XYZ file of C-alpha atoms in Angstrom:
555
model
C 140.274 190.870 198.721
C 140.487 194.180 200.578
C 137.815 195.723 202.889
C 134.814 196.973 201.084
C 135.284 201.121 201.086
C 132.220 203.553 202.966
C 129.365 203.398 201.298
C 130.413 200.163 199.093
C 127.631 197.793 198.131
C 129.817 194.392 197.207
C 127.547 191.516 195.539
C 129.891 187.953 195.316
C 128.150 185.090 193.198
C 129.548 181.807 192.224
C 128.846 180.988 188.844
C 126.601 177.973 188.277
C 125.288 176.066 185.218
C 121.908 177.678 185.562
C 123.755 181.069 184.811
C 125.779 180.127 182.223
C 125.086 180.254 178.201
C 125.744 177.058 175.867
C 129.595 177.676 176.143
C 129.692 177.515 179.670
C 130.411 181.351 180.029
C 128.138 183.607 182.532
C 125.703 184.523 180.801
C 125.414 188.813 180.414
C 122.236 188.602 181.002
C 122.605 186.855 184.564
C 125.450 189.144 184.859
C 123.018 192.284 184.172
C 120.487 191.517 186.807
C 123.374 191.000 189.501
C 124.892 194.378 188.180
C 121.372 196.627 188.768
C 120.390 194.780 192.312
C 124.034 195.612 193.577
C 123.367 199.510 191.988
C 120.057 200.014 193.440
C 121.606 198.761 196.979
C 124.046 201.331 196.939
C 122.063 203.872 195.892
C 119.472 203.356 198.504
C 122.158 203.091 201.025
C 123.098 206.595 200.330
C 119.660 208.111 199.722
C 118.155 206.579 202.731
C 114.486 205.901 200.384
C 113.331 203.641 198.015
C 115.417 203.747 194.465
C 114.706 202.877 190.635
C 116.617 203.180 187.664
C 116.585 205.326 185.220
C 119.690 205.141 182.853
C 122.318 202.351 182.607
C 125.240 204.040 180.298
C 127.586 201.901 178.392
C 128.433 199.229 179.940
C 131.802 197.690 178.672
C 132.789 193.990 179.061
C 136.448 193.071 179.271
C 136.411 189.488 179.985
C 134.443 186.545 180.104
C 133.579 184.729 183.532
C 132.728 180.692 183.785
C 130.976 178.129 185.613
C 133.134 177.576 188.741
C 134.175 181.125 188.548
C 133.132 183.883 191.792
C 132.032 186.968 190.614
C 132.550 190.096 192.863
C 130.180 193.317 191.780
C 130.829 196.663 193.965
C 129.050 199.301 193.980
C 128.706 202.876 195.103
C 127.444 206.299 194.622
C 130.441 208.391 193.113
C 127.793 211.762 193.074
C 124.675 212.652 194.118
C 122.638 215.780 192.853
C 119.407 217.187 193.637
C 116.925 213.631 193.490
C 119.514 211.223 191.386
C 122.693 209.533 191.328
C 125.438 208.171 189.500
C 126.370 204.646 190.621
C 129.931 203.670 189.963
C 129.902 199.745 189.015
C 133.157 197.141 188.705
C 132.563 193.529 188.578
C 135.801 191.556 189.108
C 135.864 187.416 188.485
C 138.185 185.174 190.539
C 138.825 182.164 189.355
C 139.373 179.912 192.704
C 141.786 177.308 191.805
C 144.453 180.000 190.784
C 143.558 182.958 192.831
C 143.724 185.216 189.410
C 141.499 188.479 189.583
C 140.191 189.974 186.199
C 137.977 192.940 185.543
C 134.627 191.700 183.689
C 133.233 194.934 183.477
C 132.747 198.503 184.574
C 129.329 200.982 184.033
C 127.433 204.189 185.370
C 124.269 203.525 186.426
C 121.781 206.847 187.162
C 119.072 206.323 190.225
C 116.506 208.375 191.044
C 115.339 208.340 194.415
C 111.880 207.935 195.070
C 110.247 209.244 198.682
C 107.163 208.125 200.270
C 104.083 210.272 199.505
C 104.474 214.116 198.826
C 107.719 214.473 200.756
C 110.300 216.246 198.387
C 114.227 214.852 198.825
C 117.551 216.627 198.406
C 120.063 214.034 198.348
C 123.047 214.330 200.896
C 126.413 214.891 198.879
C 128.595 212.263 198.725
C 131.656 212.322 201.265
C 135.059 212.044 199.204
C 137.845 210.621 200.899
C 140.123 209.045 198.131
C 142.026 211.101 195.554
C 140.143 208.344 192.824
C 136.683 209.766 194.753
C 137.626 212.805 194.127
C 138.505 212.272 190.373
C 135.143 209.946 189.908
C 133.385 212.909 191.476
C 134.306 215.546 188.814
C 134.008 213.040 185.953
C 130.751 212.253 187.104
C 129.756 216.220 186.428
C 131.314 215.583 182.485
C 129.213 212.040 182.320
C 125.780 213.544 183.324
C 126.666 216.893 180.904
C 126.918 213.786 177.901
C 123.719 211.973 179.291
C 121.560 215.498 179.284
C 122.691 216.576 175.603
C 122.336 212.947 174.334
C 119.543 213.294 172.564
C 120.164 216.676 171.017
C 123.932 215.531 169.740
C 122.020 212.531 168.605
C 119.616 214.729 165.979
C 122.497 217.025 164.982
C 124.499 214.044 163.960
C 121.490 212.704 161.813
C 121.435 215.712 160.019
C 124.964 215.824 159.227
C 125.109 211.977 158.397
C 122.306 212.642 155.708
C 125.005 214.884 153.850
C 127.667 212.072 153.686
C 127.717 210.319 150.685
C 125.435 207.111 151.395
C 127.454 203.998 151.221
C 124.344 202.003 151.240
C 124.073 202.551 147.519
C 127.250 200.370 146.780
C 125.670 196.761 146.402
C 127.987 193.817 147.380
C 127.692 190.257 147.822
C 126.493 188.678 150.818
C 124.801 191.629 151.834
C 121.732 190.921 154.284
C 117.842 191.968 154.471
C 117.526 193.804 157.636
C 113.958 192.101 157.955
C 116.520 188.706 158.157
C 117.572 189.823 161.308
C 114.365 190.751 163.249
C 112.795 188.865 166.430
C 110.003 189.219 168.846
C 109.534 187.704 172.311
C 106.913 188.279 174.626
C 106.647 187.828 178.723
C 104.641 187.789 181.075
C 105.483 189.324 184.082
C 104.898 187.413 187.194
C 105.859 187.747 191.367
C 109.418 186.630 190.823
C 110.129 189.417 188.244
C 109.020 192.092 190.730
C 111.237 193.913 192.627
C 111.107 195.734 196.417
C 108.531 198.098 194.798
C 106.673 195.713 193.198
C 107.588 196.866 189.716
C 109.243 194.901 187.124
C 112.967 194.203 188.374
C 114.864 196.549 186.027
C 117.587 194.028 185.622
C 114.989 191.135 184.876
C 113.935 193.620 181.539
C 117.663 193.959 180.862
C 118.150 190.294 180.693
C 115.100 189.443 178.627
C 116.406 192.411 176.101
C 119.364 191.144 176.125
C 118.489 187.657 175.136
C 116.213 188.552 172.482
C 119.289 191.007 171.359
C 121.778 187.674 170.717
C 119.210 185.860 168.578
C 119.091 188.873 166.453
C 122.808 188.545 166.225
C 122.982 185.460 165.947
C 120.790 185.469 162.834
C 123.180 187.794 161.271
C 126.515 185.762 161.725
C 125.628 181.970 161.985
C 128.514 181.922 164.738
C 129.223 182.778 168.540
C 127.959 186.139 169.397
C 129.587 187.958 172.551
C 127.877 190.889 173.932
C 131.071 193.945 174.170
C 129.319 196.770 175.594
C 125.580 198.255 176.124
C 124.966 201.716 174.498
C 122.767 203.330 177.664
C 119.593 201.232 178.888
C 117.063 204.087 179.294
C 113.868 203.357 181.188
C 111.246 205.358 180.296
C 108.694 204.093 182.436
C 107.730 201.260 184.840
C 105.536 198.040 184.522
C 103.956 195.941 186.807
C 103.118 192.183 187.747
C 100.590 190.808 185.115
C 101.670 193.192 182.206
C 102.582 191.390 179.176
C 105.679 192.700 177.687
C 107.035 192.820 174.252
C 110.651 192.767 173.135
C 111.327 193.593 169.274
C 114.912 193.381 168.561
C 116.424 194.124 165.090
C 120.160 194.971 163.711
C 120.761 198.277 162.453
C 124.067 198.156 160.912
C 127.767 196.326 160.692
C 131.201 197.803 161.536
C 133.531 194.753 160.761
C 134.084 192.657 163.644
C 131.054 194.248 165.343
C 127.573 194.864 164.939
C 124.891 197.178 166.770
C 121.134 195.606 167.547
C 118.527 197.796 168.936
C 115.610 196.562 171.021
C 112.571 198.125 171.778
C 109.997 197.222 174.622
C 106.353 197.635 174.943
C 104.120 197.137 178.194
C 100.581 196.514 177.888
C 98.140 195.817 180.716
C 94.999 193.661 180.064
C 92.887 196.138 178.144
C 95.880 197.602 176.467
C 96.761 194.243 175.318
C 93.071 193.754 173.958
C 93.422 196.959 172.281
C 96.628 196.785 170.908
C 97.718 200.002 172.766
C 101.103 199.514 174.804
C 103.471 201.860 176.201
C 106.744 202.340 175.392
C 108.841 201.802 178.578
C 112.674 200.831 177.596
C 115.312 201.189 174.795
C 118.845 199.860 174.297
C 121.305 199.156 171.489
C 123.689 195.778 172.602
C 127.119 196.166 170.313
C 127.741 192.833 169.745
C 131.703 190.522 168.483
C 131.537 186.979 167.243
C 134.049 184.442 167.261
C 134.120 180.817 165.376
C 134.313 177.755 166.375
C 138.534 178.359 166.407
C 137.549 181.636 168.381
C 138.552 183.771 166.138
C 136.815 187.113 165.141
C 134.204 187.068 162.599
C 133.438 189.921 159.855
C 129.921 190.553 159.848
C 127.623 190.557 156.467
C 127.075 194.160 155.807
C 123.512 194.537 156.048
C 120.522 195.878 153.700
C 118.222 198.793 154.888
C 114.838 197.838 153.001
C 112.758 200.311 154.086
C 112.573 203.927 155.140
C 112.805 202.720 159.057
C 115.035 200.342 157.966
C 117.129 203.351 156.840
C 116.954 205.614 159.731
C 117.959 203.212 162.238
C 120.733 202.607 159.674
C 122.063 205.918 160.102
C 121.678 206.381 163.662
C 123.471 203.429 164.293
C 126.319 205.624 162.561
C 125.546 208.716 164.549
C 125.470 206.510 167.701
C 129.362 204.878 167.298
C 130.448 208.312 167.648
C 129.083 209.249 170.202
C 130.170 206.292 171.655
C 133.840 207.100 170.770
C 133.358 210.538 172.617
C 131.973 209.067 175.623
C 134.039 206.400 176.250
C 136.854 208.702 177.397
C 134.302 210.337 180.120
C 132.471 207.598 180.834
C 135.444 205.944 182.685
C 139.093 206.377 183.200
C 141.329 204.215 182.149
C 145.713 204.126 184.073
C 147.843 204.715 180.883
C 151.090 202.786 180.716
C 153.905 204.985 178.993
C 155.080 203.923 175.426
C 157.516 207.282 175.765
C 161.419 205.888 174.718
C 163.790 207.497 176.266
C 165.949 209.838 173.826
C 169.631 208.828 173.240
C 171.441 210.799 170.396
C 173.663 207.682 169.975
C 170.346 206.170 168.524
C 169.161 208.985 166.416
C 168.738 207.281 163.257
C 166.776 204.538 164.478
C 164.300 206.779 166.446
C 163.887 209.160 164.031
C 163.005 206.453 161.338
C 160.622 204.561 163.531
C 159.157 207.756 164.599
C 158.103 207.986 160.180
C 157.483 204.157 159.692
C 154.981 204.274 162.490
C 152.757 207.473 160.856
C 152.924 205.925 157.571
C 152.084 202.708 158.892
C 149.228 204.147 161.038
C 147.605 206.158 157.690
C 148.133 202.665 155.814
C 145.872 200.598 157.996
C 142.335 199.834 156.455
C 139.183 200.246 158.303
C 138.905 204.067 158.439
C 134.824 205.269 158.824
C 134.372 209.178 157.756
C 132.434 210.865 160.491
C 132.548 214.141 159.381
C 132.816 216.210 155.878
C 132.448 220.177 155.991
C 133.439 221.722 153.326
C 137.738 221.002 152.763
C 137.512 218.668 155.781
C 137.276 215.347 156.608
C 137.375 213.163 159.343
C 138.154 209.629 159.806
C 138.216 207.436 162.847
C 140.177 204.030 163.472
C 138.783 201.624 166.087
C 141.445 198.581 166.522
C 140.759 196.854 170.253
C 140.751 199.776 172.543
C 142.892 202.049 170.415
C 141.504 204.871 168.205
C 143.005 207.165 166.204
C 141.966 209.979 164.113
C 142.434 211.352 160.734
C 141.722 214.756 159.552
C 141.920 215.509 155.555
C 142.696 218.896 154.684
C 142.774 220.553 150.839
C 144.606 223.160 150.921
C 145.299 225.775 148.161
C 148.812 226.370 148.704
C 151.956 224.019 147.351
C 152.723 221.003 148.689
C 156.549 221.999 149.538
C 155.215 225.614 151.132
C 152.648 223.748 153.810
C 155.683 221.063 154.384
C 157.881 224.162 155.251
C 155.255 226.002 157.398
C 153.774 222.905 159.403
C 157.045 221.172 159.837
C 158.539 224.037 162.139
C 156.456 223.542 165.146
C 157.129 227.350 167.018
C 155.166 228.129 164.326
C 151.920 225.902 165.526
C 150.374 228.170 168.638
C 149.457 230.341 165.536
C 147.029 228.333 164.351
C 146.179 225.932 166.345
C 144.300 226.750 170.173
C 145.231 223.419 171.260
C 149.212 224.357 171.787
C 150.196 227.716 173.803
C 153.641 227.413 173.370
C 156.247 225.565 171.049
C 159.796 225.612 171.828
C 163.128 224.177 170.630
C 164.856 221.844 172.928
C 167.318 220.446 170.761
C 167.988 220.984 167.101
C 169.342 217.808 166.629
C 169.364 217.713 162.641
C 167.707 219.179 159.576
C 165.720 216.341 160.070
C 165.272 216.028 164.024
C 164.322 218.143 166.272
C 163.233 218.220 169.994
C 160.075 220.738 171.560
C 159.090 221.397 174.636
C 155.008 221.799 174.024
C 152.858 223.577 176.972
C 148.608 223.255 176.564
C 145.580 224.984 177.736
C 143.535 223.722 180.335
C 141.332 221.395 180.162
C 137.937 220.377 182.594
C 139.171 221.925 185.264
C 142.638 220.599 185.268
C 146.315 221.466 185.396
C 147.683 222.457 182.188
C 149.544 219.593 179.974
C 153.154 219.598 178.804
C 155.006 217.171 176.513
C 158.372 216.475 175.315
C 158.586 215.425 171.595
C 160.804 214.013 168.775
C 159.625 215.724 165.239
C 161.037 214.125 162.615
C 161.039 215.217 159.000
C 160.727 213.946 155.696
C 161.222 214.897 151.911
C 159.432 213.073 149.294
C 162.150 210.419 147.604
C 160.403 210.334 144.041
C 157.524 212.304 142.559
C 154.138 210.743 144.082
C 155.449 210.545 147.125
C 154.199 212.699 150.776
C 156.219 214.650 152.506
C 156.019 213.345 156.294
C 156.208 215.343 159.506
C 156.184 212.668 162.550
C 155.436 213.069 166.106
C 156.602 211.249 169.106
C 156.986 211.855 173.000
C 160.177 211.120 174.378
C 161.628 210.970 177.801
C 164.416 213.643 177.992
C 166.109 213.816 181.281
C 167.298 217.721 180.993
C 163.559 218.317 181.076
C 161.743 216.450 183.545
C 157.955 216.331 184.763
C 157.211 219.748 186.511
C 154.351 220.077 188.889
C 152.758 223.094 186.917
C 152.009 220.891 184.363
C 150.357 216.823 184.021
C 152.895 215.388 181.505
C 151.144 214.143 178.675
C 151.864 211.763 175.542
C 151.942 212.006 171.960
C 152.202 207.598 171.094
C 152.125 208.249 167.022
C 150.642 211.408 165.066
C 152.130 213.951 162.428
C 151.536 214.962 158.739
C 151.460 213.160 155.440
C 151.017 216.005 152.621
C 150.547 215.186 149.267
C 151.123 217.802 146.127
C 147.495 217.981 143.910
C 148.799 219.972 141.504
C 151.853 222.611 141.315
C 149.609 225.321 143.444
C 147.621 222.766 145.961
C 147.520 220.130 148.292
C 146.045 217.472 150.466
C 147.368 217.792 154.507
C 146.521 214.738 156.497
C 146.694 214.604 159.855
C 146.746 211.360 161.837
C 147.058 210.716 165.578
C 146.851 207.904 167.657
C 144.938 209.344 170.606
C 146.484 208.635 174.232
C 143.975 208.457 177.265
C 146.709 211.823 178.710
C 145.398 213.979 175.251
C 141.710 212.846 174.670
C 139.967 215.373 176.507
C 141.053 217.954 173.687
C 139.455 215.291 170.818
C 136.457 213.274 173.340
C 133.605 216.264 172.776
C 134.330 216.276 168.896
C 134.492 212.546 168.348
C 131.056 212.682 170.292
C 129.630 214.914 168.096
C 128.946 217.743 171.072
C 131.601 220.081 169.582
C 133.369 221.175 166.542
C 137.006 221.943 167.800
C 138.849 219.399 165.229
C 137.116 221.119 162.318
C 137.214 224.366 163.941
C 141.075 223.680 164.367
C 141.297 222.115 161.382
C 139.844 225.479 159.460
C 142.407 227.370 161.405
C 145.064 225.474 159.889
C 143.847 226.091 156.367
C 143.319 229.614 157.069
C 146.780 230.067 158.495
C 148.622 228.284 155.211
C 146.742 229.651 152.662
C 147.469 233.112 153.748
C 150.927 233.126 155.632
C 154.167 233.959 153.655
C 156.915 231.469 153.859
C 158.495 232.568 156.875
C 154.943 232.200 159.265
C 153.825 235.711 158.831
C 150.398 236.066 158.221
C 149.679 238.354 154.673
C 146.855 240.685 156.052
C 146.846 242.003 152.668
């Protein structure tokens, strides 16, 4: 293993029984205490003065560690700003007889730095000497912009969840009480739970929460529950030795294979106790798989709201997934692997038919969740592993064989839509093929994108059927990468339209969203801006009221 970089905390563990669960895999709660001593190192190794914790944001596990297994957790402060930091945090897991590395998990923890007395701190900035520190440095500035409007996406989503359509009103078997899922657990904090400050160890209340968290779970699904990911531990206060704390953990809704349980904690000092007064000191919501005994993935119960609580934690477990979705493409970065195939005219007809069977196989797959409806527009999102894609229904008062014409010639899109500046024709290959060049705006401070696509076209075969207009990158050598632009990827997305009537039509639009193009969908998905339906409008706009050729009728 290499050399630990400046200003890298490293933590290495070997995994023994006493940290393990009942299937002989580390447990995440062992694994959470590890993660916020190595965070709260490296943080005070940068500030200089004592550190807590204030925030923990979604912390993602990739793979399981076991007994036998070394754990490696590292550390360090990717930006500091006036009192706090953001704590980059990888934990890798070797196992020893083979020498194999795997990533276990990666999270952002946010420390506040606490000086002695009345002195006032203004942390040093952090000294960048990597081109990945200077990329973790600028996301960091996107990640804290998330954590600061949290709460007020959070209550703008509510409202516009309480305007879809409730699903909760469609009884089905097996469906679960929410009360059937509910647990409490109390402890007592003692000298061993303290930390340097002699408050409770942050990671010690993470590990109790999460425990509590799996029972709930577990109560739900009668099988293996694995913790996936952690939607932002936020302490609100501290506690103390001698306080008694209590952990209520409940589930507030199902999405398939996973489910989302929210805990709640509650300190309470002697008298407090006596009185029944505590104080509200930490949140979390632990998204949760399960496998069977043949490890496969189970499909959760969907479950009952009962009451009205029961109900609003219902919905913001909704409003919470997608915010989730947006901030999982700022909350880390992820090295995409190209799927581009390289363009050979020799091979047209294959290309440009698996360029249509993969849109109308993406819009066939089930599991799409609205997340948005305004007005002629919907939006649907696909989670399958760590793939999402997005769907955006249009109706559109113009024929079906007019809005084929119009979106299928792609010079025309800059005209509508912000997201393209320019649109040009490569190669007209066939009536049914043809090759663009597409240039994009800047985005976060970056260079501009370019790709290089395949747009291939489709009439309907029989009445019923869409017309299709699919999307693909290709690799063309005639145009290669230029340094102006970041070359981006377009893996699967296009147009299914579907006639209504002789003088209307639905226009779906589907896309299976690269990590190279999610900054242009990441603040919409997280519910902190409006460009797909803004975009979306502009499309409508632009067929309803331009002639057949592209012009726009003013008149």
């Amino acid at each position: 293993m290499e050399r630990p970089a400046p200003g890298e905390v490293r933590m290495s563990q070997a995994i023994q029984p006493a940290h393990a669960n009942p299937r002989g895999e580390l447990s995440a709660g062992q694994l959470l205490k590890w993660i916020d001593a190595t965070a709260c190192l490296a943080a005070e190794k940068h500030a200089g003065v004592s550190c807590v914790t204030a925030s923990v944001d979604d912390i993602q596990f990739e793979e399981m560690a076991r007994v036998g297994q070394v754990i490696t957790i590292k550390a360090k402060v990717t930006r500091a700003f006036s009192t706090s930091m953001e704590i980059s945090i990888k934990v890798i897991v070797q196992d020893m007889l083979t020498g194999i590395e795997k990533l276990v998990s990666v999270a952002f923890s946010t420390f506040v730095a606490k000086p002695v007395g009345e002195e006032k701190i203004d942390l040093k900035p952090v000294t960048l000497l990597t081109e990945q520190d200077h990329m973790e440095h600028n996301l960091a500035s996107e990640r804290r912009k998330v954590r600061l409007h949290h709460e007020d996406t959070f209550k703008n989503l509510m409202k516009e969840n309480s305007k879809f359509e409730d699903p909760i009103c469609d009884e089905e078997e097996g469906m679960v009480p929410t009360s059937g899922t509910s647990v409490q657990s109390i402890e007592l904090v003692l000298p061993p739970h303290a930390n340097h400050h002699g408050n409770t160890f942050g990671g010690q209340i993470m590990a109790w929460m999460e425990t509590v968290a799996t029972i709930s779970a577990r109560r739900l699904c009668r099988a293996h529950p694995l913790l996936k990911s952690v939607d932002m531990f936020k302490f609100r206060g501290p506690s103390t030795v001698g306080d008694r704390l209590v952990f209520n953990a409940i589930v507030n809704n199902t999405f398939q294979t996973c489910v989302e349980v929210g805990v709640r904690v509650e300190a309470f000092d002697c008298q407090e106790w006596s009185e029944g007064q505590g104080r509200h000191i930490n949140s979390a919501f632990l998204i949760y798989n399960a496998v069977d005994d043949k490890e496969e993935l189970v499909t959760f119960p969907r479950i009952k709201p009962m009451s009205e609580e029961d109900f609003r934690r219902y919905r913001g477990a909704i409003a919470r997934k997608r915010i989730r979705l947006g901030r999982k493409y700022v909350i880390s970065h992820k090295e995409e692997v190209s799927l581009c195939v390289h363009w050979d005219i020799s091979n047209q007809g294959t290309l440009s038919n698996a360029n249509v069977e993969a849109l109308q196989n993406l819009a066939a797959r089930s599991g799409w969740q609205v997340t948005s409806v305004v007005e002629k527009i919907k939006i649907y999102t696909l989670e399958e592993h760590d793939i999402l894609s997005v769907w955006v229904e249009k109706h559109v008062e113009r024929p079906a064989h007019v809005a084929y014409h119009l979106l299928s010639d792609f010079t025309k899109r800059p005209l509508w839509d912000p997201h393209y500046v320019s649109c040009e024709v490569i190669d007209w290959v066939s009536e049914a093929d043809q090759i663009y060049h597409i240039t994009c705006p800047v985005v976060n401070g970056d260079k501009p994108k370019d790709l290089v696509v395949l747009v291939s076209r489709r009439r309907p075969l029989k009445d019923g059927d869409s017309y299709v207009v699919a999307v693909k990158s290709i690799i063309l050598p005639s145009v290669p990468p230029s340094p102006q632009y970041i070359r981006s990827e377009i893996i699967c997305a296009g147009f299914l339209i579907h006639a209504i009537d002789s003088s209307s039509c639905t226009v779906s639009y589907f896309n299976q969203i690269s990590a190279s193009i999610s900054p242009y969908f990441a603040g919409n998905l997280g519910g902190w801006s409006k460009s797909i339906e803004e975009t979306a409008a502009s499309c409508i706009q632009f067929l309803e009221n331009a002639t057949e050729d592209g012009l726009i009728n003013i008149f």
